[in-house]
mmCIF file of C-alpha atoms in Angstrom:
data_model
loop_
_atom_site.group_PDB
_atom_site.id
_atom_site.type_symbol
_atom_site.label_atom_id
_atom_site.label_comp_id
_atom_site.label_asym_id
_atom_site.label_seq_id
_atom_site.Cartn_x
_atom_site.Cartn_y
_atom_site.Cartn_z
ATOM 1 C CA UNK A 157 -0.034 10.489 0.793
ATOM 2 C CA UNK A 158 -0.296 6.747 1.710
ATOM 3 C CA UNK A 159 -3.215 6.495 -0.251
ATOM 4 C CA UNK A 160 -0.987 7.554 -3.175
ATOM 5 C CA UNK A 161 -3.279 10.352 -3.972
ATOM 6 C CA UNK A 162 -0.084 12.496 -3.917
ATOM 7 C CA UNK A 163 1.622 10.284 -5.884
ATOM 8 C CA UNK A 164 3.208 11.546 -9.542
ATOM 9 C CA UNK A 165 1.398 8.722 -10.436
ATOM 10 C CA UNK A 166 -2.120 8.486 -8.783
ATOM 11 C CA UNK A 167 -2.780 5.441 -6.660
ATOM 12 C CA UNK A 168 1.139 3.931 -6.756
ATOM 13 C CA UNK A 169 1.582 1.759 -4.059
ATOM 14 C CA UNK A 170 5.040 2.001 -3.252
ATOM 15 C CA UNK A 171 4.474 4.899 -0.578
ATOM 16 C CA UNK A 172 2.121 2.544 1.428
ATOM 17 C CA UNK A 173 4.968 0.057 1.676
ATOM 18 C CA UNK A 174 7.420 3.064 2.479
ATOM 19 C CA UNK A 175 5.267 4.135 5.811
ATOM 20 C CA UNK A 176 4.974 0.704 6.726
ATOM 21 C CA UNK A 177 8.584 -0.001 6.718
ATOM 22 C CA UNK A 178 9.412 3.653 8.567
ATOM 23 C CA UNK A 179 7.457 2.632 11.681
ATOM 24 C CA UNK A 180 8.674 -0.415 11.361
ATOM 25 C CA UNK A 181 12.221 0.936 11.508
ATOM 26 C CA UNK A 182 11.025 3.666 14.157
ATOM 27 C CA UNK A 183 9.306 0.987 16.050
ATOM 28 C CA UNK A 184 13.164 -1.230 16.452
ATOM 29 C CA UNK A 185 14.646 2.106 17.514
ATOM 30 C CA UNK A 186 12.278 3.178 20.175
ATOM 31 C CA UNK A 187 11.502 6.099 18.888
ATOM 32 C CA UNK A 188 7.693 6.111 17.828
ATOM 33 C CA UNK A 189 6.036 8.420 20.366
ATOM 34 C CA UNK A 190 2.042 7.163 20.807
ATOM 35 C CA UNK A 191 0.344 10.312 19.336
ATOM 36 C CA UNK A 192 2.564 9.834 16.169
ATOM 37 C CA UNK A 193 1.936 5.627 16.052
ATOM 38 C CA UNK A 194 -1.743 6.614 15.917
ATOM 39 C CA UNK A 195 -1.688 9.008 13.145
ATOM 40 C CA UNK A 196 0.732 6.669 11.008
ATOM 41 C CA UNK A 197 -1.743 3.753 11.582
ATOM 42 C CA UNK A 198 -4.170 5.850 10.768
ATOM 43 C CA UNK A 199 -2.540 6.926 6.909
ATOM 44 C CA UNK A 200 -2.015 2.850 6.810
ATOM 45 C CA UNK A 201 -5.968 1.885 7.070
ATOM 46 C CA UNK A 202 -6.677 4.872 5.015
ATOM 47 C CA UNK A 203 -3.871 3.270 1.752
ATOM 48 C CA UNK A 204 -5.133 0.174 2.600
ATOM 49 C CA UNK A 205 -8.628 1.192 2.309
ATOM 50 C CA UNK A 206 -8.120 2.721 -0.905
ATOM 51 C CA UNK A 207 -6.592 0.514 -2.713
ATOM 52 C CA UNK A 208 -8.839 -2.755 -1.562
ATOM 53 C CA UNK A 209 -12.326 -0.385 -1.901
ATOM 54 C CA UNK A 210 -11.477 1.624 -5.051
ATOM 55 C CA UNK A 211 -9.990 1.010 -8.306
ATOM 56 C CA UNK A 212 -7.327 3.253 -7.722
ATOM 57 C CA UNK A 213 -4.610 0.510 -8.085
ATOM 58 C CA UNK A 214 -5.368 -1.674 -10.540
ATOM 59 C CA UNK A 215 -4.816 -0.355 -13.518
ATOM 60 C CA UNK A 216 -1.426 0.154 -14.985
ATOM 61 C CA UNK A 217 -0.680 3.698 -15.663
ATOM 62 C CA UNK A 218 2.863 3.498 -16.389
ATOM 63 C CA UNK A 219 4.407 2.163 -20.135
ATOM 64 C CA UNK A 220 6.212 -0.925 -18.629
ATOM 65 C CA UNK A 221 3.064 -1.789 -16.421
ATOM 66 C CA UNK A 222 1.060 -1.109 -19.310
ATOM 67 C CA UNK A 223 2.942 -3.621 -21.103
ATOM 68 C CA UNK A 224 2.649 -6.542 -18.453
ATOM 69 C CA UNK A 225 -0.943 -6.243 -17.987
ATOM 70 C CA UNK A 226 -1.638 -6.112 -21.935
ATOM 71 C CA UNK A 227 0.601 -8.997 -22.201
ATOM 72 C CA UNK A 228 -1.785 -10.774 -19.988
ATOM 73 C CA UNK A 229 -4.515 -9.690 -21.534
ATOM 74 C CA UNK A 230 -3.894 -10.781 -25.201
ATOM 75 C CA UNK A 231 -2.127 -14.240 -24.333
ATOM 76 C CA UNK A 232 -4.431 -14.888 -21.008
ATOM 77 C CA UNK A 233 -1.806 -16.373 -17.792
ATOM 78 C CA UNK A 234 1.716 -15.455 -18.388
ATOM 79 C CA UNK A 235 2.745 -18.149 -16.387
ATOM 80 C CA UNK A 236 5.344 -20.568 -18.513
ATOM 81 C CA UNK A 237 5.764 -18.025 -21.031
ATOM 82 C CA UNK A 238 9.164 -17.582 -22.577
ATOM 83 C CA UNK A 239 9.978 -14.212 -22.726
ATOM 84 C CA UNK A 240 13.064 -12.290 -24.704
ATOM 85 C CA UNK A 241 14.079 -8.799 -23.366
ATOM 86 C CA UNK A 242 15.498 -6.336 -25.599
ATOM 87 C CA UNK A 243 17.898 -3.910 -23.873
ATOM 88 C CA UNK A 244 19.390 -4.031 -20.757
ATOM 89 C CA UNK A 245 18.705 -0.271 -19.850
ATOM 90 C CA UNK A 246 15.830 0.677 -16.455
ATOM 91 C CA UNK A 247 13.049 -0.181 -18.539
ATOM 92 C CA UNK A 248 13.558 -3.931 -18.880
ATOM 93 C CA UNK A 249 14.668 -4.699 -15.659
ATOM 94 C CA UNK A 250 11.284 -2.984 -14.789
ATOM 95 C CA UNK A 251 9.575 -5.116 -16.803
ATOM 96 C CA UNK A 252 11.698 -8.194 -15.630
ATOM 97 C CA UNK A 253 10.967 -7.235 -12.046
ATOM 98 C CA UNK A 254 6.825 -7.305 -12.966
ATOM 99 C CA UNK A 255 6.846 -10.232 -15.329
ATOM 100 C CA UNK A 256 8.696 -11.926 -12.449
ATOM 101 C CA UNK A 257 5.964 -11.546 -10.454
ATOM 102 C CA UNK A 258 3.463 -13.393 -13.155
ATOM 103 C CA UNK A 259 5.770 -16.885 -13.358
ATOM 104 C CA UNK A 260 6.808 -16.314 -16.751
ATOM 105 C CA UNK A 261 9.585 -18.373 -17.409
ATOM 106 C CA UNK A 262 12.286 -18.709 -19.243
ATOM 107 C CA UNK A 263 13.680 -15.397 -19.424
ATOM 108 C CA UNK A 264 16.028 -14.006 -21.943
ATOM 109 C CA UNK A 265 17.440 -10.752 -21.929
ATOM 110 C CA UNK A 266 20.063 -9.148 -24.785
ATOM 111 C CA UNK A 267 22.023 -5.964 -24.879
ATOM 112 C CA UNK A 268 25.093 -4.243 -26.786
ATOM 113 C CA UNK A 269 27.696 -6.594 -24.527
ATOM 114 C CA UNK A 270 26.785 -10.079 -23.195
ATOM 115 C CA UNK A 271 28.258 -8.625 -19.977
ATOM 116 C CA UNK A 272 25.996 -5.691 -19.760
ATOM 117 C CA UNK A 273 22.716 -8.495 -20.388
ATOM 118 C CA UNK A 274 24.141 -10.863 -17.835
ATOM 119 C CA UNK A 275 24.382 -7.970 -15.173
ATOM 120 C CA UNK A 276 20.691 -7.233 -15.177
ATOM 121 C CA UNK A 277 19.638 -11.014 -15.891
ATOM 122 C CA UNK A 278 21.663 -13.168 -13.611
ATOM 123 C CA UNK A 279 19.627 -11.549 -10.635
ATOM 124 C CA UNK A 280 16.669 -11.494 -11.363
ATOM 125 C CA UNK A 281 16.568 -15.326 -12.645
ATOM 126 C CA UNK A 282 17.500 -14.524 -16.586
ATOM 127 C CA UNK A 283 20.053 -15.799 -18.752
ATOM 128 C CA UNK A 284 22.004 -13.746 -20.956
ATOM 129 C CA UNK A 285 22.421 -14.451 -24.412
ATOM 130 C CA UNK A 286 24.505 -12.755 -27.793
ATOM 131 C CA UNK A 287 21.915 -10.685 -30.106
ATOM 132 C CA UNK A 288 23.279 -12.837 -32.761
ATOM 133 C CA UNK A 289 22.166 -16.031 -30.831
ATOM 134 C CA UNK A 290 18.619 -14.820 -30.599
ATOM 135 C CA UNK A 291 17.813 -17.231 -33.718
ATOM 136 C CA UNK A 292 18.915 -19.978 -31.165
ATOM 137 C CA UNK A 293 16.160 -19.548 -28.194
ATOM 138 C CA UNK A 294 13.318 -17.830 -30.122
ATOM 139 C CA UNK A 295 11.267 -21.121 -30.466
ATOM 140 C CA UNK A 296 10.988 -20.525 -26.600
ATOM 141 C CA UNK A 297 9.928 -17.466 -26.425
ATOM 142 C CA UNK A 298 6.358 -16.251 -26.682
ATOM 143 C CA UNK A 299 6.761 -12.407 -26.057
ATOM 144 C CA UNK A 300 9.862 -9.608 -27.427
ATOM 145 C CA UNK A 301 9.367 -6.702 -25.605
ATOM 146 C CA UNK A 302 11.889 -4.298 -26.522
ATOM 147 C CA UNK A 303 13.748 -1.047 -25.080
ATOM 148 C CA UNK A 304 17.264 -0.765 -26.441
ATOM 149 C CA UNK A 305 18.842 2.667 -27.499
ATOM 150 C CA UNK A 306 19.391 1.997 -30.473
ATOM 151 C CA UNK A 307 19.663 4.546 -33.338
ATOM 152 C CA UNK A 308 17.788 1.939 -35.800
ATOM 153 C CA UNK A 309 15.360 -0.191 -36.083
ATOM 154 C CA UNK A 310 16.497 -3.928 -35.286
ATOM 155 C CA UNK A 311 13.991 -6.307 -36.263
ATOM 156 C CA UNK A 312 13.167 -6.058 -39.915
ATOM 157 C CA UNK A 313 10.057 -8.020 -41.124
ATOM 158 C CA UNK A 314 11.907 -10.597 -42.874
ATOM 159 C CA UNK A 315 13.689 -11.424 -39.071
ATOM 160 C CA UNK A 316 10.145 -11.783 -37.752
ATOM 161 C CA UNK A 317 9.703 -14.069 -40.648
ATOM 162 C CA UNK A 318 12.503 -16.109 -39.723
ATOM 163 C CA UNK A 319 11.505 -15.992 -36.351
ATOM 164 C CA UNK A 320 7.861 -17.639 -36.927
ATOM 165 C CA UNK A 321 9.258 -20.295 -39.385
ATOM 166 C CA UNK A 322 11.405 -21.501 -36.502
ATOM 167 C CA UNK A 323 8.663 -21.143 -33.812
ATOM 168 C CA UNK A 324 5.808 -23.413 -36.353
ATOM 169 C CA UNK A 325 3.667 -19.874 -36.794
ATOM 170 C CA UNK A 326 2.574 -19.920 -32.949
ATOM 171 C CA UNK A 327 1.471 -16.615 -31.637
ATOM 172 C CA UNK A 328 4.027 -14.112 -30.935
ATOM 173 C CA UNK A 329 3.474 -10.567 -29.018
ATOM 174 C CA UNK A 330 6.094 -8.249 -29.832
ATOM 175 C CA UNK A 331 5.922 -4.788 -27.829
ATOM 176 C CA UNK A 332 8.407 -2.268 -28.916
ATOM 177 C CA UNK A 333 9.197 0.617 -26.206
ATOM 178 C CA UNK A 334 11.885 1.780 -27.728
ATOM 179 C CA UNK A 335 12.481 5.410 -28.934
ATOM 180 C CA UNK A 336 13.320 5.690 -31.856
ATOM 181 C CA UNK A 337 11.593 2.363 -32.724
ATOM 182 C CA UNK A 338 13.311 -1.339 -32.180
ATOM 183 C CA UNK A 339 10.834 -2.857 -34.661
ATOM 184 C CA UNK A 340 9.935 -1.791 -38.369
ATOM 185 C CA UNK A 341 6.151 -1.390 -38.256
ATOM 186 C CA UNK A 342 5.927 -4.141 -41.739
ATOM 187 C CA UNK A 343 6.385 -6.556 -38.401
ATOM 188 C CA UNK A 344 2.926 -5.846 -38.188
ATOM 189 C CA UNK A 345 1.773 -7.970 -41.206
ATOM 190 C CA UNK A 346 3.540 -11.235 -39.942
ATOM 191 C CA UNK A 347 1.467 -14.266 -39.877
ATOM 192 C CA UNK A 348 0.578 -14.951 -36.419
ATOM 193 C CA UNK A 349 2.345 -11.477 -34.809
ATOM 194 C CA UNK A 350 0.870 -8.790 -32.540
ATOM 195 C CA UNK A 351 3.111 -5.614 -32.740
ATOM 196 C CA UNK A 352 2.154 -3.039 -30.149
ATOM 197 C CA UNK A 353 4.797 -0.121 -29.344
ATOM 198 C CA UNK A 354 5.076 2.602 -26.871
ATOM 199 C CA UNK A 355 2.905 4.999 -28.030
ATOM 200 C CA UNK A 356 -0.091 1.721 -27.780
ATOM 201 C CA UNK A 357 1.287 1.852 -24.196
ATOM 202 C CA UNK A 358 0.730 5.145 -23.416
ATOM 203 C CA UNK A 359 -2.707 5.126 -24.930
ATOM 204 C CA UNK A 360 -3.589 2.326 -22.690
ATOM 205 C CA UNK A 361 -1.444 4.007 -19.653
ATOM 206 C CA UNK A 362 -3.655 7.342 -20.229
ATOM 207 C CA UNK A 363 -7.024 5.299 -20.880
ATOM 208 C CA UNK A 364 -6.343 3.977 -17.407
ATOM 209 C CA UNK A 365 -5.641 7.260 -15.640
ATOM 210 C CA UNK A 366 -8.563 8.657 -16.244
ATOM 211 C CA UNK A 367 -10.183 5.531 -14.951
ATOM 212 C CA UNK A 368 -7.978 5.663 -11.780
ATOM 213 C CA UNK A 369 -8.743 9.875 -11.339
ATOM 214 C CA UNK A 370 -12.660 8.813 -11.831
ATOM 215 C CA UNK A 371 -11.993 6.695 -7.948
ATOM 216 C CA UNK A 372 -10.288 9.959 -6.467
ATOM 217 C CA UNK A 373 -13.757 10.959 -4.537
ATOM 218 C CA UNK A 374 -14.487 7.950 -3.164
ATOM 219 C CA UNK A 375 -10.615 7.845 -1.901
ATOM 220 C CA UNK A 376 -11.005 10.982 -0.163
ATOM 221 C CA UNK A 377 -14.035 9.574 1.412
ATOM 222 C CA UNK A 378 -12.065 7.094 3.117
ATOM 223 C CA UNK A 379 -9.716 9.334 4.177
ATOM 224 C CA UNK A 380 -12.076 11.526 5.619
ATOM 225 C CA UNK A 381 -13.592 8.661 7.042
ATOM 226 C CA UNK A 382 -10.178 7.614 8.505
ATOM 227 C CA UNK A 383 -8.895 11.041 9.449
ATOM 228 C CA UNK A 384 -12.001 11.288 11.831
ATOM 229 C CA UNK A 385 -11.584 8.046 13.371
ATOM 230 C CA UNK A 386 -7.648 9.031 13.977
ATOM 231 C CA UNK A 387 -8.746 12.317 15.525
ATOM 232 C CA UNK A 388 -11.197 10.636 18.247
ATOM 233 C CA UNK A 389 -8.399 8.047 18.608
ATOM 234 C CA UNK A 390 -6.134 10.927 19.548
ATOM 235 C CA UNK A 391 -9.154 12.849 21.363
ATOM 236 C CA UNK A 392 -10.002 9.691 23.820
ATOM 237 C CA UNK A 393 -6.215 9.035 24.327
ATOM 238 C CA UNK A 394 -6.040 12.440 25.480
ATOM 239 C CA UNK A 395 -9.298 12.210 27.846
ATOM 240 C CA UNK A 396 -7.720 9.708 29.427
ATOM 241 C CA UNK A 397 -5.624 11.879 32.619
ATOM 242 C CA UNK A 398 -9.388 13.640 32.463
ATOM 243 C CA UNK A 399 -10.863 9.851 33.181
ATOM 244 C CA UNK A 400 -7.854 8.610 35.852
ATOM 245 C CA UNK A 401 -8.527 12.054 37.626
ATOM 246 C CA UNK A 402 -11.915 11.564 37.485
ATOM 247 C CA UNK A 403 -12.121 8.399 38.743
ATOM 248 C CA UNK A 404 -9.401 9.062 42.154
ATOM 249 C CA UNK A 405 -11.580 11.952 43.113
ATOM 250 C CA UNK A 406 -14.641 10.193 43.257
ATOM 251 C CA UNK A 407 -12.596 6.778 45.253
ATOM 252 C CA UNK A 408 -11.218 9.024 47.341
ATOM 253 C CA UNK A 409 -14.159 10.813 48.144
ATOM 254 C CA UNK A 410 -16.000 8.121 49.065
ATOM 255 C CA UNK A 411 -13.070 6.351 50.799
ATOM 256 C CA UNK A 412 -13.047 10.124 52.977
ATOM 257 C CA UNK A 413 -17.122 9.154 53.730
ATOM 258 C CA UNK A 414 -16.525 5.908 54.871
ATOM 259 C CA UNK A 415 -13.704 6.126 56.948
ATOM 260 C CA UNK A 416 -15.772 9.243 58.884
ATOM 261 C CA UNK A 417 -18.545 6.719 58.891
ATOM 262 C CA UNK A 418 -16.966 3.976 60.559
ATOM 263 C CA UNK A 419 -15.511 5.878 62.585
ATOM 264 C CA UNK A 420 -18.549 6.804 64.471
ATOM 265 C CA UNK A 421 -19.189 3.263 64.401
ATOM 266 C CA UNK A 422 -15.960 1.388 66.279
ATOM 267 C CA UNK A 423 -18.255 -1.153 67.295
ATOM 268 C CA UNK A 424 -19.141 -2.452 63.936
ATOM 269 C CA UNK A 425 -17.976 -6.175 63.156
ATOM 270 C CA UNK A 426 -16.075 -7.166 60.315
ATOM 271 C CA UNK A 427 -18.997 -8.269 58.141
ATOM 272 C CA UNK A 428 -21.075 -5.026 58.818
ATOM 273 C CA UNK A 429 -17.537 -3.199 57.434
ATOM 274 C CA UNK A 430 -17.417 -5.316 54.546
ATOM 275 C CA UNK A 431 -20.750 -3.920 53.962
ATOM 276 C CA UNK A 432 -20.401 -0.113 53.909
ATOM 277 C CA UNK A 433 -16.977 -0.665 52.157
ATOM 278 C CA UNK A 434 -18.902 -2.441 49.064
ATOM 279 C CA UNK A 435 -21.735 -0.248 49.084
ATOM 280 C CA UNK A 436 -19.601 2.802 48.712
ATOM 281 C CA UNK A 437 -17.426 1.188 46.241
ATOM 282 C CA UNK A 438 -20.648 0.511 43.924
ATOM 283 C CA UNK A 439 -21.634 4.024 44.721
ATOM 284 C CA UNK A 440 -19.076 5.504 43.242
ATOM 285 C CA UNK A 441 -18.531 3.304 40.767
ATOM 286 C CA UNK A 442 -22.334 4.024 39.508
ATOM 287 C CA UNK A 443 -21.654 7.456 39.574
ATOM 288 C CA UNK A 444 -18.989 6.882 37.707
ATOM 289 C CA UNK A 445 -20.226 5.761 34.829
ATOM 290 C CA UNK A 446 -22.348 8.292 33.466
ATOM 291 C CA UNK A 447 -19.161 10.797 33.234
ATOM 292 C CA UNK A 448 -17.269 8.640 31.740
ATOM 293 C CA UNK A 449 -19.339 7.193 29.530
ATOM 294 C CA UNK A 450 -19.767 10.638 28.078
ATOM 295 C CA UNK A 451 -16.194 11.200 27.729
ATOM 296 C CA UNK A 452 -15.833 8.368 25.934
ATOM 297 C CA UNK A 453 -18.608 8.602 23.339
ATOM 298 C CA UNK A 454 -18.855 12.648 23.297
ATOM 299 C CA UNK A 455 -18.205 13.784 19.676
ATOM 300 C CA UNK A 456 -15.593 16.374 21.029
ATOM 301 C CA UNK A 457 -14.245 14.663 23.854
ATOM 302 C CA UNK A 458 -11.495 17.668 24.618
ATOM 303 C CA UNK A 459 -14.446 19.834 24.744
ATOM 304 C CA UNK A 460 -16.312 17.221 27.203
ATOM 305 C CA UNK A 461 -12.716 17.026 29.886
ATOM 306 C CA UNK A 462 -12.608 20.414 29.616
ATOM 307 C CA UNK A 463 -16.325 20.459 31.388
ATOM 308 C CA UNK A 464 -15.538 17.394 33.936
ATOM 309 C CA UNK A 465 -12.442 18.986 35.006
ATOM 310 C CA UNK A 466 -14.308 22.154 36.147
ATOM 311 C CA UNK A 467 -17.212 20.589 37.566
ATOM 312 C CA UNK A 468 -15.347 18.274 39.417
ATOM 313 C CA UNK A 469 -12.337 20.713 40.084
ATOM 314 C CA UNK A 470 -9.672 17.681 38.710
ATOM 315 C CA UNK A 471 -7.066 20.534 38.359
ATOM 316 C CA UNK A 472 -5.380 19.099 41.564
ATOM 317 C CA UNK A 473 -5.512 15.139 40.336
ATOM 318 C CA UNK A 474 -4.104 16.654 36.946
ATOM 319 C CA UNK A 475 -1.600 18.597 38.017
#
């Protein structure tokens, strides 16, 4: 799941950020029990993981990040580019949100009602203008990308025409997501015009699907890789009583020796104490090593407490 293998759309990224911000959240109410923390960090190196070693997230499969990244592609950095948003409906303040994120600037953004433009504009750093007005602020603008609802095409290709006399012929990338179509397709055969509309998108959307299903096996590598480490996580944390039991039979044993020894020796000076006290203390700590040691670095650790604990009879430190 935080891989975003179980995604609707493979590899989104949004889920990753969703588990962080949980355990964050579960974290400020005391609430995240250990066993749990380990298996959430776990899902977290595992997204990470496969979206840094696969290609999983980096290529658009969605029409409005479709349109961002072929944006960039066909007019190189967006940053500084004016851009003029058609619509004010979910999928241009999508696009707002993403082209946001490139330093495009400035933004435009018309709708039915200067209101209804100004809503979604104003916070997200656009200005709202009049559809009428668009003759105004189109020698600005480098890329249209429109998504209004409606029932007709808006931009004929004498507009366009208009358009490029005011803007000097410079290149201008119109992308038309609108359904039925913003843009008559004669657009197309303006000087100096790239028309691309949704059903380019999709193409490119679906093109990089495919590419993103093609990195699903070496995801689920990871995670297998992952979900093992998480289990011996969980497996040491829970050979741990088996290790603290472990190690107070084996002190007190060997306290239980030396006290009987120097008992039989109440003549012993300090120094000669000193000695027996450290030499049983390395004993035991020498013995001690081996056991754990194993517990530590068995493959099945449960498996390996369940053996200490009966052939060192912990049941009593345990209990």
């Amino acid at each position: 799941v935080a891989s975003g293998l179980e995604s609707m759309v493979i590899g989104e990224a949004q889920i990753l950020g969703q588990i962080k911000a949980a355990l964050a959240r579960a974290h400020a109410a005391g609430i995240v029990e250990v066993r749990l923390e380990i298996i959430i960090h776990g899902a977290i190196r595992a997204g990470r993981r496969a979206r840094n070693e696969t290609e999983l997230g980096r290529n658009p499969v969605s029409a409005g990040h479709a349109a961002v990244a072929t944006a960039a592609q066909l007019l190189g950095d967006l940053a500084g580019r004016g851009v003029l948003l058609v619509g004010a409906g979910r999928m241009s303040e999508v696009a707002l949100r993403l082209l946001r994120n490139r330093r495009i600037g400035p933004v435009y953004l018309t709708s039915r009602t200067l209101q209804r433009a100004d809503r979604v504009a104003r916070p997200l750093g656009g200005q709202a203008v009049e559809f009428e007005a668009i003759g105004d602020i189109v020698d600005d603008v480098d890329i249209i990308l429109s998504s209004s609802d409606a029932p007709h095409h808006l931009f004929d290709k004498h507009a366009v025409e208009v358009f490029q006399s005011r803007r000097g012929g410079r290149r201008l990338l119109i992308i038309d997501m609108a359904v039925p179509r913003d843009i008559h397709p004669e657009v197309s055969g303006v000087s100096g015009v790239n028309l691309l509309n949704i059903d380019d998108l999709h193409m490119v959307a679906e093109a990089n699907r495919v590419r993103r299903t093609a990195w699903v096996p070496s995801a689920e590598r990871i995670i297998e890789e992952e979900l093992r480490k998480t289990r011996l996580a969980l497996e040491a944390r829970d050979s741990a009583p088996t290790i603290r039991a472990l190690v107070d039979r084996v002190e007190g044993l060997a306290e239980t020796v030396l006290e009987r020894h120097l008992a039989r020796v109440p003549a012993a000076d300090l120094k000669t104490r000193a000695s027996m006290r450290n030499l049983a203390d390395a004993l035991a700590a020498n013995f001690l090593h081996g056991p754990i040691r194993a517990l530590r670095e068995s493959p099945d650790p449960a498996l390996e407490a369940s053996v200490m604990n009966d052939a060192f009879d912990l049941d009593r430190e345990l209990s």
